[in-house]
Tab-separated table of C-alpha atoms in Angstrom:
chain	number	residue	atom	x	y	z
A	109	MET	CA	15.052	13.303	17.328
A	110	GLU	CA	16.511	16.821	17.532
A	111	LEU	CA	18.275	16.261	14.200
A	112	TRP	CA	14.964	15.247	12.607
A	113	TYR	CA	13.319	18.459	13.870
A	114	GLN	CA	16.116	20.496	12.289
A	115	ILE	CA	15.764	18.664	8.961
A	116	VAL	CA	11.999	19.114	8.872
A	117	SER	CA	12.229	22.778	9.887
A	118	ILE	CA	13.956	23.725	6.616
A	119	LEU	CA	10.978	22.543	4.551
A	120	PRO	CA	8.463	25.162	3.332
A	121	PHE	CA	5.858	24.643	6.060
A	122	GLU	CA	4.597	27.450	8.249
A	123	TRP	CA	4.504	25.731	11.620
A	124	ALA	CA	1.740	26.584	14.054
A	125	GLY	CA	3.852	26.091	17.192
A	126	PRO	CA	5.462	22.917	18.587
A	127	ASP	CA	2.316	20.804	18.182
A	128	GLY	CA	2.116	21.567	14.474
A	129	LEU	CA	5.782	20.693	14.092
A	130	TYR	CA	5.257	17.388	15.885
A	131	PHE	CA	2.314	16.311	13.749
A	132	MET	CA	3.892	17.360	10.468
A	133	LYS	CA	7.162	15.704	11.450
A	134	ASN	CA	5.341	12.413	11.904
A	135	ALA	CA	3.361	12.931	8.693
A	136	LEU	CA	6.496	13.580	6.649
A	137	LEU	CA	8.289	10.624	8.209
A	138	ALA	CA	5.294	8.424	7.427
A	139	VAL	CA	5.325	9.561	3.796
A	140	LEU	CA	9.073	8.867	3.500
A	141	VAL	CA	8.475	5.309	4.758
A	142	ILE	CA	5.203	4.567	2.973
A	143	SER	CA	6.154	5.959	-0.445
A	144	PRO	CA	9.105	3.644	-1.250
A	145	LEU	CA	7.192	0.733	0.268
A	146	PHE	CA	4.198	1.310	-1.999
A	147	GLY	CA	6.486	1.987	-4.954
A	148	LEU	CA	8.272	-1.331	-4.463
A	149	LEU	CA	5.155	-3.409	-3.820
A	150	SER	CA	3.476	-1.717	-6.770
A	151	THR	CA	5.880	-3.388	-9.190
A	152	MET	CA	4.765	-6.828	-8.031
A	153	VAL	CA	1.076	-5.896	-7.956
A	154	VAL	CA	1.190	-4.716	-11.579
A	155	THR	CA	3.373	-7.621	-12.722
A	156	ASN	CA	1.025	-10.143	-11.071
A	157	ARG	CA	-2.032	-8.394	-12.558
A	158	MET	CA	-3.541	-7.995	-9.093
A	159	SER	CA	-4.448	-4.331	-9.344
A	160	PHE	CA	-7.643	-4.670	-7.332
A	161	PHE	CA	-6.159	-6.971	-4.705
A	162	SER	CA	-5.250	-4.060	-2.418
A	163	ASP	CA	-8.795	-2.741	-2.785
A	164	ALA	CA	-10.131	-6.100	-1.628
A	165	LEU	CA	-7.657	-6.070	1.257
A	166	GLY	CA	-8.880	-2.626	2.251
A	167	HIS	CA	-12.402	-3.977	2.431
A	168	SER	CA	-11.235	-6.906	4.552
A	169	ALA	CA	-9.350	-4.523	6.837
A	170	PHE	CA	-12.517	-2.464	7.229
A	171	THR	CA	-14.326	-5.659	8.272
A	172	GLY	CA	-11.545	-6.349	10.789
A	173	MET	CA	-11.967	-2.812	12.166
A	174	ALA	CA	-15.697	-3.438	12.594
A	175	ILE	CA	-15.032	-6.744	14.400
A	176	GLY	CA	-12.508	-5.050	16.684
A	177	ALA	CA	-14.989	-2.278	17.480
A	178	ILE	CA	-17.693	-4.829	18.336
A	179	PHE	CA	-15.391	-6.629	20.771
A	180	GLY	CA	-14.347	-3.332	22.323
A	181	PHE	CA	-10.658	-3.254	21.407
A	182	VAL	CA	-8.957	0.037	22.252
A	183	ASP	CA	-7.129	-0.055	18.903
A	184	PRO	CA	-9.123	-2.220	16.449
A	185	MET	CA	-6.350	-1.836	13.855
A	186	TRP	CA	-4.551	-4.919	15.164
A	187	CYS	CA	-7.703	-6.968	14.753
A	188	ALA	CA	-7.899	-5.607	11.211
A	189	VAL	CA	-4.270	-6.616	10.532
A	190	ILE	CA	-4.922	-10.203	11.640
A	191	PHE	CA	-8.142	-10.376	9.623
A	192	ALA	CA	-6.457	-8.937	6.511
A	193	ILE	CA	-3.557	-11.426	6.731
A	194	ALA	CA	-6.014	-14.332	7.085
A	195	PHE	CA	-7.997	-12.888	4.162
A	196	SER	CA	-4.885	-12.668	1.958
A	197	LEU	CA	-3.778	-16.223	2.766
A	198	LEU	CA	-7.264	-17.594	2.117
A	199	PHE	CA	-7.356	-15.694	-1.181
A	200	THR	CA	-4.014	-17.206	-2.243
A	201	LEU	CA	-5.158	-20.694	-1.235
A	202	VAL	CA	-8.448	-20.454	-3.150
A	203	ARG	CA	-6.712	-19.070	-6.237
A	204	HIS	CA	-4.258	-21.967	-6.278
A	205	ARG	CA	-6.775	-24.694	-5.487
A	206	THR	CA	-9.443	-23.593	-7.975
A	207	HIS	CA	-7.204	-22.128	-10.735
A	208	MET	CA	-9.768	-19.354	-11.147
A	209	ALA	CA	-8.752	-16.041	-12.670
A	210	SER	CA	-7.383	-13.556	-10.135
A	211	ASP	CA	-9.997	-10.901	-10.919
A	212	THR	CA	-12.808	-13.393	-10.325
A	213	VAL	CA	-11.450	-14.475	-6.929
A	214	ILE	CA	-10.783	-10.847	-5.968
A	215	GLY	CA	-14.349	-9.894	-6.924
A	216	VAL	CA	-15.816	-12.676	-4.781
A	217	PHE	CA	-13.658	-11.872	-1.746
A	218	SER	CA	-13.982	-8.096	-2.084
A	219	SER	CA	-17.772	-8.034	-2.336
A	220	THR	CA	-18.105	-10.479	0.557
A	221	ALA	CA	-15.705	-8.499	2.766
A	222	VAL	CA	-17.351	-5.125	2.190
A	223	ALA	CA	-20.841	-6.570	2.727
A	224	LEU	CA	-19.748	-8.232	5.976
A	225	GLY	CA	-18.023	-5.037	7.118
A	226	ILE	CA	-21.107	-2.866	6.506
A	227	PHE	CA	-23.327	-5.497	8.154
A	228	LEU	CA	-21.191	-5.558	11.313
A	229	ALA	CA	-20.697	-1.778	11.367
A	230	THR	CA	-24.452	-1.157	11.271
A	231	LEU	CA	-25.440	-4.108	13.480
A	232	GLY	CA	-28.132	-3.174	15.970
A	233	GLY	CA	-28.812	0.119	14.233
A	234	SER	CA	-25.314	1.492	14.884
A	235	SER	CA	-24.225	4.573	12.951
A	236	PHE	CA	-21.707	4.136	10.155
A	237	THR	CA	-20.329	7.655	10.621
A	238	LYS	CA	-17.664	6.514	13.095
A	239	PHE	CA	-15.950	4.723	10.217
A	240	ASN	CA	-16.041	7.698	7.825
A	241	ASN	CA	-12.436	8.619	8.654
A	242	LEU	CA	-11.317	5.300	7.154
A	243	LEU	CA	-12.707	6.319	3.762
A	244	ILE	CA	-10.729	9.569	3.462
A	245	GLY	CA	-7.862	9.096	5.918
A	246	ASP	CA	-5.934	11.571	8.026
A	247	ILE	CA	-2.144	11.677	7.669
A	248	LEU	CA	-1.869	13.768	10.859
A	249	SER	CA	-3.237	10.849	12.896
A	250	VAL	CA	-0.107	8.798	12.249
A	251	GLU	CA	1.578	7.340	15.327
A	252	PRO	CA	5.361	6.839	15.701
A	253	GLY	CA	4.890	3.174	16.643
A	254	LYS	CA	3.060	2.402	13.414
A	255	ILE	CA	5.687	4.263	11.409
A	256	GLY	CA	8.274	2.003	13.033
A	257	LEU	CA	6.241	-1.056	12.065
A	258	LEU	CA	6.092	0.059	8.427
A	259	ALA	CA	9.825	0.840	8.479
A	260	LEU	CA	10.462	-2.719	9.669
A	261	ILE	CA	8.214	-4.063	6.901
A	262	LEU	CA	10.091	-1.934	4.356
A	263	LEU	CA	13.381	-3.424	5.544
A	264	LEU	CA	11.997	-6.970	5.341
A	265	VAL	CA	10.570	-6.378	1.848
A	266	VAL	CA	13.912	-4.997	0.611
A	267	VAL	CA	15.736	-8.020	2.063
A	268	LEU	CA	13.190	-10.328	0.403
A	269	TRP	CA	13.672	-8.546	-2.942
A	270	LEU	CA	17.458	-8.830	-2.737
A	271	ALA	CA	17.404	-12.469	-1.638
A	272	SER	CA	14.760	-13.888	-3.968
A	273	PHE	CA	14.065	-11.371	-6.741
A	274	ASN	CA	14.535	-13.902	-9.566
A	275	GLN	CA	12.241	-16.421	-7.895
A	276	LEU	CA	9.578	-13.761	-7.367
A	277	MET	CA	9.746	-12.671	-10.999
A	278	ILE	CA	9.544	-16.226	-12.353
A	279	SER	CA	6.652	-17.010	-10.014
A	280	SER	CA	4.827	-13.900	-11.229
A	281	ILE	CA	5.430	-14.332	-14.960
A	282	HIS	CA	5.309	-18.133	-15.319
A	283	PRO	CA	4.126	-20.022	-12.191
A	284	ALA	CA	4.277	-23.424	-13.895
A	285	LEU	CA	7.918	-22.902	-14.897
A	286	ALA	CA	8.753	-21.725	-11.393
A	287	ASP	CA	7.097	-24.783	-9.891
A	288	SER	CA	9.021	-27.095	-12.220
A	289	ARG	CA	12.268	-25.544	-10.965
A	290	GLY	CA	11.439	-26.285	-7.373
A	291	ILE	CA	10.293	-22.769	-6.431
A	292	ARG	CA	7.496	-22.802	-3.869
A	293	VAL	CA	5.127	-20.539	-5.758
A	294	PHE	CA	2.328	-20.738	-3.196
A	295	TRP	CA	4.508	-19.594	-0.309
A	296	GLN	CA	6.090	-16.864	-2.421
A	297	GLU	CA	2.653	-15.462	-3.224
A	298	ALA	CA	1.392	-16.000	0.330
A	299	LEU	CA	4.300	-14.008	1.776
A	300	PHE	CA	3.835	-11.273	-0.806
A	301	SER	CA	0.088	-11.097	-0.150
A	302	ALA	CA	0.589	-10.965	3.622
A	303	ALA	CA	3.043	-8.071	3.244
A	304	ILE	CA	0.510	-6.103	1.197
A	305	ALA	CA	-2.190	-6.919	3.763
A	306	VAL	CA	-0.177	-5.441	6.628
A	307	VAL	CA	0.869	-2.351	4.654
A	308	VAL	CA	-2.655	-1.612	3.427
A	309	THR	CA	-4.188	-2.122	6.868
A	310	VAL	CA	-1.702	-0.031	8.827
A	311	SER	CA	-1.676	2.858	6.340
A	312	MET	CA	-5.404	2.790	5.551
A	313	THR	CA	-6.313	5.235	8.339
A	314	TRP	CA	-3.746	7.741	7.004
A	315	VAL	CA	-4.275	7.427	3.255
A	316	GLY	CA	-7.961	6.504	3.041
A	317	LEU	CA	-9.722	3.377	1.839
A	318	LEU	CA	-11.104	5.107	-1.260
A	319	VAL	CA	-7.681	5.859	-2.795
A	320	ILE	CA	-5.282	3.344	-1.261
A	321	ASN	CA	-5.563	1.005	-4.235
A	322	SER	CA	-4.186	3.703	-6.530
A	323	LEU	CA	-0.964	3.880	-4.497
A	324	LEU	CA	-0.316	0.231	-5.330
A	325	VAL	CA	-1.047	0.611	-9.039
A	326	LEU	CA	-0.065	4.055	-10.346
A	327	PRO	CA	3.677	4.099	-9.416
A	328	ALA	CA	4.516	0.925	-11.329
A	329	ALA	CA	2.023	1.651	-14.120
A	330	ALA	CA	3.750	4.980	-14.766
A	331	ALA	CA	7.234	3.483	-14.419
A	332	ARG	CA	6.350	0.835	-16.971
A	333	ASN	CA	5.858	3.553	-19.587
A	334	LEU	CA	9.469	4.720	-19.218
A	335	ALA	CA	11.517	1.730	-18.060
A	336	ARG	CA	13.694	-0.177	-20.497
A	337	ASN	CA	14.727	-2.851	-18.000
A	338	MET	CA	13.830	-4.214	-14.554
A	339	ARG	CA	16.255	-1.946	-12.731
A	340	GLN	CA	14.710	1.178	-14.242
A	341	TYR	CA	11.223	-0.227	-13.662
A	342	HIS	CA	11.784	-0.477	-9.901
A	343	LEU	CA	13.779	2.746	-9.665
A	344	PHE	CA	11.188	4.894	-11.482
A	345	SER	CA	8.359	3.360	-9.462
A	346	ILE	CA	10.040	4.098	-6.118
A	347	LEU	CA	11.212	7.597	-7.075
A	348	GLY	CA	7.823	8.503	-8.531
A	349	ALA	CA	6.074	7.369	-5.357
A	350	ILE	CA	8.457	9.360	-3.123
A	351	VAL	CA	8.159	12.582	-5.147
A	352	ALA	CA	4.367	12.278	-5.341
A	353	GLY	CA	4.195	11.519	-1.617
A	354	ILE	CA	6.155	14.618	-0.570
A	355	ALA	CA	4.390	16.857	-3.098
A	356	GLY	CA	0.994	15.515	-2.042
A	357	LEU	CA	1.722	16.138	1.641
A	358	MET	CA	2.800	19.734	0.951
A	359	THR	CA	-0.260	20.341	-1.220
A	360	SER	CA	-2.598	18.935	1.418
A	361	TYR	CA	-0.959	21.197	4.019
A	362	TYR	CA	-1.398	24.416	2.033
A	363	ALA	CA	-4.731	23.568	0.386
A	364	GLY	CA	-6.274	21.835	3.388
A	365	THR	CA	-7.106	18.717	1.374
A	366	SER	CA	-6.804	14.994	2.006
A	367	ALA	CA	-3.177	13.871	1.758
A	368	GLY	CA	-4.141	10.533	0.192
A	369	ALA	CA	-6.156	12.220	-2.544
A	370	SER	CA	-3.388	14.762	-3.208
A	371	ILE	CA	-0.750	12.046	-3.526
A	372	THR	CA	-3.007	10.071	-5.850
A	373	LEU	CA	-3.509	13.075	-8.143
A	374	TYR	CA	0.253	13.595	-8.416
A	375	LEU	CA	0.694	9.907	-9.241
A	376	ALA	CA	-2.047	10.195	-11.871
A	377	ALA	CA	-0.214	13.172	-13.386
A	378	PHE	CA	3.001	11.113	-13.319
A	379	PHE	CA	1.229	8.364	-15.248
A	380	ALA	CA	-0.219	10.840	-17.769
A	381	VAL	CA	3.187	12.415	-18.457
A	382	THR	CA	4.935	9.069	-18.848
A	383	PHE	CA	2.142	7.850	-21.113
A	384	LEU	CA	2.613	10.847	-23.413
A	385	LEU	CA	6.386	10.356	-23.385
A	386	ARG	CA	5.908	6.702	-24.235
A	387	GLY	CA	3.722	7.629	-27.188
A	388	ARG	CA	6.353	10.029	-28.558
A	389	ARG	CA	9.113	7.483	-28.058
A	390	ALA	CA	7.115	4.839	-29.926
């Protein structure tokens, strides 16, 4: 812990005493864990053409938060995690059973989830303002335990990528071919969807529901403009997410803005630059 304080202290932040150092230490650590996780998951989201899936998961997580608040849970986030995982598995099941287009299924689930969440949040004339922090997020509210959970998820996702990358790619690009080769496409997608559900739910209160979808789209979308192979595609996506995450945190500190919005703007600039470079290269 002392080593981490020393590392953080060399960064260009003007600390307001020990409390400021503590909160910014956690915020920076959260960014260093979240950024590569979003960068890695982003590649699969873009490849699977499920750009609005994380948005739908955010809505389902909001509904889970509302359910947890109704039942009086001290930390309704865990109720939201369970609800989001169930939501993602049900989404995968419906998509496979009906063979409907992903955007159609996402639209149905997303609109239903957000309507149910608003209904429960305002039940009995309750005020919606207590959920406003979920829309914008607050990176300083991050807790060490939740950072540890995301670090564990990052480790599991990396192990999954290393162990079954080819199967994941085949399942994403050509599900019928993958199924003919004995690859369990449904369980591959279910595991992938559940991982996104947990990541979106846990980080939603830090990043903000309004911009969290962009963190799962922009890194890979920008990397796609530059990458010439799969290795570069993943590398550029992860590096872009990390750089944007650190830059966004520093900008939010000095400008007093939302960290999620700042990170998103840097990712948007990353996409714009790579798009221009792609046009020149073509």
